[in-house]
Each structure stands twice: as structure tokens, then as C-alpha cells.
Coordinates of C-alpha atoms in Angstrom, one line a residue:
M278 CA 0.0 0.0 0.0
K279 CA 1.4 3.4 -1.0
L280 CA 1.5 5.8 1.9
I281 CA 0.1 9.3 1.2
V282 CA 1.4 12.7 2.5
N283 CA -1.3 15.3 2.7
I284 CA -0.4 19.0 2.3
H285 CA -3.0 21.2 3.8
C286 CA -3.0 24.8 2.4
L287 CA -4.2 26.7 5.4
G288 CA -3.1 30.3 4.5
G289 CA -1.0 32.4 2.2
F290 CA -2.3 30.8 -1.0
R291 CA -3.3 33.3 -3.8
E292 CA -2.6 36.1 -1.3
V293 CA 0.2 37.7 0.6
G294 CA 0.1 37.1 4.4
R295 CA -1.2 34.6 7.0
N296 CA 1.0 31.8 5.9
G297 CA 0.2 28.3 7.1
V298 CA 1.0 24.9 5.7
L299 CA 0.3 21.5 7.5
V300 CA 2.2 18.5 6.3
E301 CA 0.2 15.4 7.4
S302 CA 1.7 12.0 7.7
S303 CA 2.6 9.8 10.7
K304 CA 3.2 13.1 12.5
N305 CA 1.7 16.4 11.6
V306 CA 4.1 19.3 11.0
L307 CA 2.8 22.9 10.8
L308 CA 5.0 25.3 8.8
D309 CA 4.3 28.8 9.9
Y310 CA 1.0 30.1 11.3
G311 CA 0.6 33.8 10.7
L312 CA -2.0 36.5 10.4
K313 CA -3.0 39.2 8.0
V314 CA -1.2 42.3 9.3
E315 CA -3.9 44.7 8.0
N316 CA -6.9 43.0 9.5
A317 CA -5.8 40.2 11.8
G318 CA -7.3 37.6 9.5
K319 CA -6.5 34.0 10.3
P320 CA -5.5 31.0 8.2
K321 CA -7.7 27.9 8.1
H322 CA -7.6 25.9 11.3
P323 CA -5.5 22.7 11.1
N324 CA -8.4 20.6 12.4
R325 CA -6.1 17.8 13.5
E326 CA -3.4 17.3 16.0
V327 CA -0.2 19.4 15.5
D328 CA 2.9 17.6 16.6
A329 CA 5.4 20.4 15.8
L330 CA 5.4 24.0 14.6
F331 CA 8.3 25.3 12.6
V332 CA 8.5 29.2 12.3
A333 CA 10.4 30.4 9.3
H334 CA 11.2 33.9 10.5
G335 CA 10.2 36.9 12.7
H336 CA 7.3 38.4 10.7
L337 CA 3.7 38.4 11.9
D338 CA 2.4 36.9 8.7
H339 CA 4.4 33.9 9.6
L340 CA 4.4 33.7 13.4
G341 CA 1.4 35.9 14.4
L342 CA -0.7 33.0 15.6
A343 CA 2.0 30.8 17.1
P344 CA 0.7 31.6 20.7
A345 CA -2.8 30.3 19.8
I346 CA -1.3 27.1 18.3
Y347 CA 0.8 26.4 21.4
R348 CA -2.1 27.1 23.7
Q349 CA -4.2 24.4 22.0
Y350 CA -1.6 21.8 21.2
K351 CA 1.4 22.3 23.5
C352 CA 3.6 21.2 20.7
P353 CA 7.3 22.2 20.4
V354 CA 7.8 25.4 18.5
Y355 CA 11.1 25.5 16.5
V356 CA 12.8 28.8 15.9
T357 CA 16.2 30.3 15.4
G358 CA 17.7 32.7 18.0
P359 CA 16.8 35.9 16.2
T360 CA 13.3 34.7 15.5
L361 CA 12.8 33.7 19.1
D362 CA 13.8 37.2 20.3
L363 CA 11.8 39.0 17.6
S364 CA 8.7 36.9 18.3
N365 CA 8.4 38.3 21.8
L366 CA 8.8 41.9 20.5
L367 CA 6.4 41.5 17.6
L368 CA 3.7 39.5 19.3
R369 CA 3.4 41.9 22.2
D370 CA 3.2 44.9 19.8
S371 CA 0.6 43.1 17.7
L372 CA -1.5 42.5 20.8
K373 CA -1.3 46.1 21.8
I374 CA -2.3 47.4 18.4
A375 CA -5.3 44.9 18.3
K376 CA -6.5 46.3 21.6
L377 CA -6.1 49.9 20.4
K378 CA -7.9 49.3 17.1
G379 CA -10.6 47.0 18.4
M380 CA -9.4 44.2 16.1
P381 CA -9.8 40.5 17.0
R382 CA -7.3 39.3 19.7
H383 CA -6.4 35.7 19.0
Y384 CA -4.2 35.3 22.0
S385 CA -3.3 36.9 25.4
A386 CA -0.2 38.2 27.0
T387 CA -0.1 35.0 29.1
D388 CA -0.2 32.9 25.9
I389 CA 3.0 34.8 24.7
V390 CA 4.7 33.9 28.0
N391 CA 3.6 30.3 27.7
L392 CA 4.7 30.1 24.0
H393 CA 8.3 30.8 25.0
K394 CA 8.3 27.7 27.3
G395 CA 7.7 25.6 24.2
E396 CA 10.2 27.3 21.9
K397 CA 13.2 25.2 20.9
R398 CA 16.2 26.9 19.3
I399 CA 17.4 25.6 15.9
H400 CA 20.4 26.4 13.6
Y401 CA 21.1 26.2 9.9
G402 CA 22.1 22.7 9.0
D403 CA 20.1 21.0 11.7
E404 CA 18.0 17.9 11.1
I405 CA 15.1 17.9 13.6
K406 CA 13.2 14.6 14.3
V407 CA 9.4 14.7 14.8
G408 CA 8.6 11.3 16.2
R409 CA 10.4 8.3 14.7
K410 CA 9.6 8.7 11.1
V411 CA 9.5 12.4 10.2
K412 CA 12.6 14.6 9.9
V413 CA 12.9 18.3 9.1
D414 CA 16.0 20.0 7.6
V415 CA 16.8 23.6 8.3
W416 CA 18.2 25.8 5.6
D417 CA 19.2 29.5 5.4
A418 CA 16.5 31.4 3.5
G419 CA 18.5 34.6 3.1
H420 CA 15.4 36.8 3.8
M421 CA 16.5 38.3 7.1
P422 CA 18.6 37.3 10.1
G423 CA 17.4 33.9 11.3
S424 CA 15.1 33.2 8.4
C425 CA 14.7 29.5 7.4
M426 CA 13.5 27.2 4.7
F427 CA 12.4 23.8 5.8
V428 CA 12.5 20.4 4.2
V429 CA 10.0 17.9 5.6
K430 CA 11.2 14.3 5.0
T431 CA 8.4 11.7 5.5
R432 CA 7.2 8.6 3.8
G433 CA 10.0 8.7 1.2
K434 CA 9.1 12.2 0.1
K435 CA 11.0 15.5 0.5
I436 CA 8.8 18.6 0.7
L437 CA 10.5 22.0 0.6
Y438 CA 8.8 25.0 2.1
T439 CA 10.7 28.1 1.1
S440 CA 8.7 30.6 3.1
D441 CA 10.2 34.1 2.2
F442 CA 13.6 33.8 0.6
K443 CA 16.2 35.7 -1.4
I444 CA 19.1 34.2 -3.4
K445 CA 21.3 37.3 -3.6
S446 CA 23.1 38.7 -0.5
T447 CA 22.2 42.0 1.0
R448 CA 24.2 44.2 3.3
L449 CA 22.5 42.6 6.3
V450 CA 22.5 38.9 5.4
N451 CA 23.9 36.3 3.0
G452 CA 21.7 34.9 0.3
A453 CA 19.9 31.6 0.7
R454 CA 22.0 28.5 1.2
F455 CA 20.3 25.2 0.5
D456 CA 20.8 21.6 -0.6
A457 CA 19.0 21.1 -3.8
K458 CA 18.9 17.3 -4.0
N459 CA 15.9 15.1 -4.8
I460 CA 13.1 17.5 -3.8
D461 CA 9.7 16.1 -4.6
V462 CA 7.5 19.2 -3.8
V463 CA 8.3 22.9 -3.4
L464 CA 5.9 25.3 -1.7
M465 CA 7.4 28.5 -3.0
E466 CA 6.7 32.1 -2.3
T467 CA 6.0 34.2 -5.4
T468 CA 5.7 37.7 -4.0
Y469 CA 7.7 39.2 -7.0
S470 CA 6.9 36.6 -9.7
S471 CA 5.8 39.5 -12.0
R472 CA 9.0 41.5 -11.9
N473 CA 12.7 41.7 -11.1
H474 CA 14.4 43.9 -8.6
P475 CA 16.7 46.7 -9.9
P476 CA 20.5 46.4 -9.1
R477 CA 20.8 46.8 -5.3
K478 CA 23.9 49.0 -5.3
K479 CA 22.4 51.4 -7.8
T480 CA 19.2 51.5 -5.7
E481 CA 21.1 52.2 -2.5
K482 CA 23.1 55.0 -4.2
E483 CA 20.0 56.7 -5.5
L484 CA 18.3 56.4 -2.1
F485 CA 21.2 58.0 -0.3
Q486 CA 21.3 60.8 -2.8
D487 CA 17.6 61.3 -2.3
V488 CA 18.1 61.6 1.4
K489 CA 21.0 64.0 1.0
N490 CA 19.2 66.2 -1.5
T491 CA 16.2 66.5 0.9
I492 CA 18.5 67.6 3.8
D493 CA 20.4 70.0 1.5
K494 CA 17.1 71.7 0.8
G495 CA 16.5 72.1 4.6
G496 CA 13.9 69.3 4.8
I497 CA 13.4 66.1 6.8
A498 CA 14.0 62.7 5.1
L499 CA 11.5 60.4 6.6
L500 CA 12.2 56.7 6.0
P501 CA 9.4 54.5 7.3
S502 CA 10.5 50.9 7.6
F503 CA 9.5 47.5 8.9
A504 CA 11.5 46.9 12.1
I505 CA 13.8 44.3 10.4
R506 CA 14.6 46.5 7.4
A507 CA 15.7 49.5 9.5
P508 CA 19.2 48.1 10.4
E509 CA 20.0 47.8 6.7
L510 CA 18.9 51.4 6.0
L511 CA 21.2 52.5 8.8
M512 CA 24.1 50.6 7.2
V513 CA 23.4 52.2 3.8
L514 CA 23.4 55.7 5.2
N515 CA 26.6 55.1 7.2
D516 CA 28.4 53.3 4.4
F517 CA 27.7 56.2 2.0
G518 CA 29.1 58.6 4.5
A519 CA 26.1 60.4 6.0
D520 CA 27.3 63.7 7.4
F521 CA 23.9 64.7 8.8
P522 CA 21.9 63.6 11.9
V523 CA 20.3 60.2 11.6
Y524 CA 17.6 59.3 14.1
L525 CA 16.1 55.9 14.9
D526 CA 12.6 55.5 16.3
G527 CA 10.0 52.9 17.2
M528 CA 10.5 49.2 17.4
A529 CA 13.4 49.4 15.0
K530 CA 15.6 50.2 17.9
S531 CA 14.8 46.9 19.6
A532 CA 15.0 44.9 16.4
T533 CA 18.5 46.3 15.7
D534 CA 19.6 45.4 19.2
I535 CA 18.3 41.9 18.7
F536 CA 20.3 41.4 15.5
L537 CA 23.4 42.7 17.2
R538 CA 23.0 40.0 19.8
H539 CA 23.1 37.3 17.0
P540 CA 26.2 38.2 15.0
K541 CA 26.5 34.7 13.4
F542 CA 23.2 35.4 11.5
L543 CA 24.6 38.7 10.0
R544 CA 26.7 39.1 6.9
K545 CA 28.7 42.1 8.3
P546 CA 28.0 42.4 12.1
K547 CA 30.8 45.0 12.5
A548 CA 29.3 47.2 9.8
L549 CA 25.9 47.2 11.6
K550 CA 27.5 47.9 14.9
A551 CA 29.4 50.9 13.4
A552 CA 26.3 52.2 11.8
T553 CA 24.3 52.1 15.1
E554 CA 27.0 53.9 17.0
K555 CA 26.4 57.0 15.0
V556 CA 22.6 56.9 15.3
I557 CA 20.5 59.0 17.7
P558 CA 17.6 57.0 19.3
L559 CA 14.3 58.7 20.0
F560 CA 12.1 57.6 22.9
S561 CA 9.6 60.4 23.6
Q562 CA 7.3 62.8 21.8
E563 CA 9.4 65.7 23.0
E564 CA 12.5 64.1 21.5
R565 CA 10.7 63.5 18.2
N566 CA 9.5 67.1 18.0
N567 CA 13.1 68.4 18.8
A568 CA 14.5 66.2 16.0
L569 CA 12.1 67.9 13.5
K570 CA 13.7 71.3 14.2
E571 CA 16.7 70.6 12.0
P572 CA 17.3 68.9 8.6
C573 CA 17.9 65.2 9.3
A574 CA 17.1 61.6 8.4
I575 CA 14.6 59.7 10.5
V576 CA 14.4 55.9 10.2
T577 CA 11.2 54.8 11.9
T578 CA 9.0 51.8 12.2
G579 CA 5.7 51.7 10.3
G580 CA 6.5 50.1 7.0
C581 CA 2.9 50.0 5.8
M582 CA 2.0 53.1 7.8
E583 CA -0.6 51.3 9.8
G584 CA 0.8 52.4 13.2
G585 CA 4.0 53.4 15.0
P586 CA 5.8 56.7 15.2
I587 CA 5.4 57.2 11.4
I588 CA 1.8 58.5 12.0
H589 CA 3.1 61.3 14.2
Y590 CA 5.8 62.3 11.6
I591 CA 3.4 62.4 8.7
K592 CA 0.9 64.6 10.6
K593 CA 3.8 67.0 11.3
L594 CA 5.4 66.9 7.8
Y595 CA 2.8 66.2 5.2
S596 CA 2.4 69.8 4.1
D597 CA 6.2 70.5 3.9
S598 CA 7.3 70.4 0.3
N599 CA 11.0 70.4 1.3
S600 CA 10.6 67.2 3.2
S601 CA 10.5 63.7 1.7
L602 CA 8.7 60.4 2.5
I603 CA 11.1 57.7 1.2
M604 CA 9.7 54.2 1.2
T605 CA 11.6 51.0 0.8
G606 CA 9.2 48.2 1.6
F607 CA 6.4 46.3 -0.1
Q608 CA 3.1 48.1 0.5
I609 CA 0.5 45.3 1.3
P610 CA -2.8 45.8 -0.4
G611 CA -5.4 47.1 2.0
T612 CA -3.0 49.1 4.1
A613 CA -2.6 52.9 4.5
G614 CA 0.8 52.6 2.8
R615 CA -0.6 51.0 -0.3
Y616 CA -3.4 53.6 -0.5
L617 CA -0.9 56.4 -0.1
V618 CA 1.2 55.0 -3.0
D619 CA -1.9 54.7 -5.2
T620 CA -3.6 58.1 -4.3
N621 CA -1.0 60.4 -2.7
R622 CA -3.4 60.6 0.3
F623 CA -2.7 59.4 3.8
V624 CA -5.9 58.0 5.3
H625 CA -5.6 56.7 8.8
D626 CA -8.3 56.7 11.6
N627 CA -10.0 60.1 11.1
M628 CA -7.2 61.6 9.0
D629 CA -7.3 62.2 5.3
L630 CA -4.2 64.2 4.3
K631 CA -3.1 65.1 0.8
L632 CA 0.7 65.0 0.8
K633 CA 2.8 68.0 -0.3
M634 CA 6.0 66.4 0.9
R635 CA 7.7 64.6 -1.9
M636 CA 7.2 60.9 -2.0
S637 CA 9.5 58.3 -3.5
Q638 CA 9.8 54.5 -3.5
Y639 CA 12.9 52.3 -3.6
D640 CA 13.0 48.6 -4.1
M641 CA 15.1 47.1 -1.3
S642 CA 13.2 43.9 -1.2
A643 CA 14.3 40.9 0.9
H644 CA 12.3 38.6 -1.5
A645 CA 13.5 36.8 -4.6
G646 CA 12.7 38.6 -7.8
R647 CA 11.2 36.9 -10.9
D648 CA 14.4 35.7 -12.4
E649 CA 15.6 34.4 -9.0
L650 CA 12.4 32.4 -8.6
I651 CA 12.8 30.8 -12.1
K652 CA 16.5 30.0 -11.5
F653 CA 15.6 28.5 -8.1
V654 CA 13.0 26.1 -9.7
K655 CA 15.5 25.1 -12.4
K656 CA 18.2 24.3 -9.8
I657 CA 15.9 22.5 -7.4
N658 CA 14.2 20.6 -10.3
P659 CA 11.2 19.3 -8.2
K660 CA 8.4 17.2 -9.5
K661 CA 5.7 19.6 -8.2
V662 CA 5.6 23.3 -7.4
L663 CA 2.9 24.9 -5.3
C664 CA 2.9 28.6 -5.8
M665 CA 1.9 30.7 -2.8
H666 CA 2.5 34.1 -1.0
G667 CA 1.8 36.2 -4.0
E668 CA -0.8 38.2 -6.0
Y669 CA -0.1 36.3 -9.3
C670 CA 0.3 32.7 -8.1
K671 CA -1.9 31.2 -10.8
K672 CA -0.3 33.1 -13.7
F673 CA 3.2 32.1 -12.5
A674 CA 2.3 28.5 -12.1
T675 CA 1.1 28.4 -15.7
E676 CA 4.4 29.9 -16.8
L677 CA 6.4 27.3 -14.9
N678 CA 4.5 24.5 -16.5
S679 CA 5.3 25.9 -19.9
R680 CA 9.0 26.3 -19.1
F681 CA 9.8 23.1 -17.2
E682 CA 8.7 19.5 -17.2
L683 CA 7.0 19.6 -13.8
D684 CA 3.5 20.0 -12.3
A685 CA 3.1 23.6 -11.1
M686 CA -0.2 24.8 -9.5
A687 CA -1.6 27.6 -7.4
P688 CA -3.8 26.0 -4.7
K689 CA -6.4 28.0 -2.8
N690 CA -6.7 28.3 0.9
G691 CA -8.4 25.2 2.2
D692 CA -7.1 22.9 -0.6
V693 CA -5.5 19.6 0.3
I694 CA -2.8 18.3 -2.0
K695 CA -2.1 14.6 -1.9
I696 CA 1.5 13.5 -2.5

């Protein structure tokens, strides 16, 4: 009798966010369990026992519901050191925002404390046993410090879950490192399946010049960022020789400190440390207002402009044509940041502001671009590809089928794929 492996597509299929994949065999392995950042939407429930949860990295769309899973199943939760530390920071912040906005709260502060009791630290190159017959390999995903790909080995099959990944190195981390042998199924992110990223060095140079031009005009260069992107921005500003004040605000301060505590997961830990030593941290509203009195660069959390100090700065600067709003991250559909990019209006709570400050966008993505995705599939050479975590999953699956001799598909949330 041929043994079947069921892949349950719980979340992150034909969409970006709330990743969740359950690999069901003799033991059930859950790969990520996140939430929709913009509305706290959940993936489908596993509806069966979960024997282990593997968290790919420290983003809420991948770990945002880990406390709820641990509360129900008391299963081990496998994370790298940076992800473990980031999870505490991000989960507490997410709970606070949910309370403030009246959004659904799927776990409590006590659940976060309890989650850490079940967390087990892993490293790149590890092989983790789940029961006697299931093994999980841990690879470096190159997405951010501590990010992982996982290979679930069960019933003679190898199932690779890429989560978010990047092949090319950045200032902050090395590119993905993986063993490409005998993979049967790849669950692959396709965030940027429709386009490539511009050359990174050229982008960084243009971004720095944009910041410097703003300051030379007497304005404020405002750089909203996801907490984990902020350290890389600090490195760019420092490496290009910033001779102006650089401030750091919000959760980005804590995220930077976390990364510095895990130098083995960084490409150039000394360069990050050097950059942070020249930065001025901001802690209070008074300090923020004082910073706005002189031309400067402010790196602050609030990548999609849904919350954080960025709201305060936009309220203060939106009508200043000498100042700039310089964005570097993917603006998720449905967020204030995406609406701002599309309309040049900042709509948040009861505010509706038409920006006079100059707005620009730079691609400093930590995701694989279109050509990287295609080369990755060619190198891995799997039998089946399940496209996920993207807006054009179905279209990209069709293209992969035409390019390669494999079975590529774009499942929907709730689908079960039998292997």
C-alpha cells in the first residue's frame, strides 16, 4: 500500500500574508502560522493534531498566531535565535495594536509567555526529528537574520517550504543557502513573480542621494520601515558617508539590538555595529519634535504606515514640500501605505491628508525577484511546485508549466494536495 502525504493549504495561497501549511503523515508538521497584518485575518484551522510548529522567521504573517497554536496543542515550536527574540517583541506589539484598534485578539499576554516555554532553538544545517519517522532539515532562506527554509522528509518524500527567501546577498544577510537534491514538492513564495528587482547597489546609491538632497534643501528625510529593514537602512546611510543627523525611532531600535545579539546570523556584524553607534535613538514625543527642528534623516517603524511613530511624523510633515517620504518596503494591499502610494493621500483613523512632501519609493526587497524564482526552480528541479504568497500565483504556475517538465499549480486556501 502506497503511503500518502497530505499538504493542507491553510493560508498564504493566492494572497500575501497569514502563511500556514500543514504536512500530514505519521506526524503532523505545521510550517508557519501567521495572520493578516492589516486586519488580523487567520489562516484555516489545522483541524487535526499538530505535533510540531516550525516558524520560518520573525514576521507576523508567519508567526502571528503561534501563541494560539501552542495554547491548543502544547507542541514544540522550532525557531532560530533571532526569530525567538523577535517573536516576543512583535507578538506583544501586535496584541497592543489589536486592543487599540478593536481588532480580533487571538491570544493573550499569558499565551505569549507560555509560548516561550515551548520554543526550541534551531540552527542552519540542523535535522530535527518529529517522532520516529519524520525529519525536518533547516536551511538559510536569506530573507532576514534567522530566516529559514524547511524540508520535511516523510514517507519517502522531500517537501521543501521556502517561506520568504532571497538568493542574492544584501548588506544585512547572506543569500539563501540550500541543498537542492531530490526534492519532490516545493511550496514556493511568489511575491515578486511578475517583476525583477533593480540592481541593489544602484538603488542604495539613489536612495542615499535622495536623502542628502532633501537635507540640503532644509527638509526632513522620513524613511518608514519594517523593524527588520531598519538596520539595513542604517548601514546604507553610514556606508555612503552620512554627514547629517540620523535618528532611529520605534520598534526598529529593539530589532537592531536583537540582530546585534546574534552576529552569526549577520553578513557584516561589525558594519551594523558601526552604523548604530552614529545613530541617535528617539524615545519620547518631545525628542521627536526636537528632531524635527533641523534637517535630518529619521528611520522609523511603520513600514505599511498602519501604526507606530510614522503616524506622528506624517501629521507634522505632510504639508512641507521640502521634506520627503522615502519608502523601501512592499506596501501590502489594503494598508494605509498602499493607499498612499496609489492616491498620494494618507488615510488613517480620522485623518485624510493630501501630501505636499515629496514621495519616492525604492525597491530594497528581501524577497527573490522573478528571475531568481525561475532559476531557483530550475536548480531544485522538483516534481511539483505549489505557488503561494503572491498576487499572481496562478499566472506564475502556468508559466512554470510551460518552461519546465513539472507540475506547477496555485492552490487555494483550504485545498489539500495529496502526494
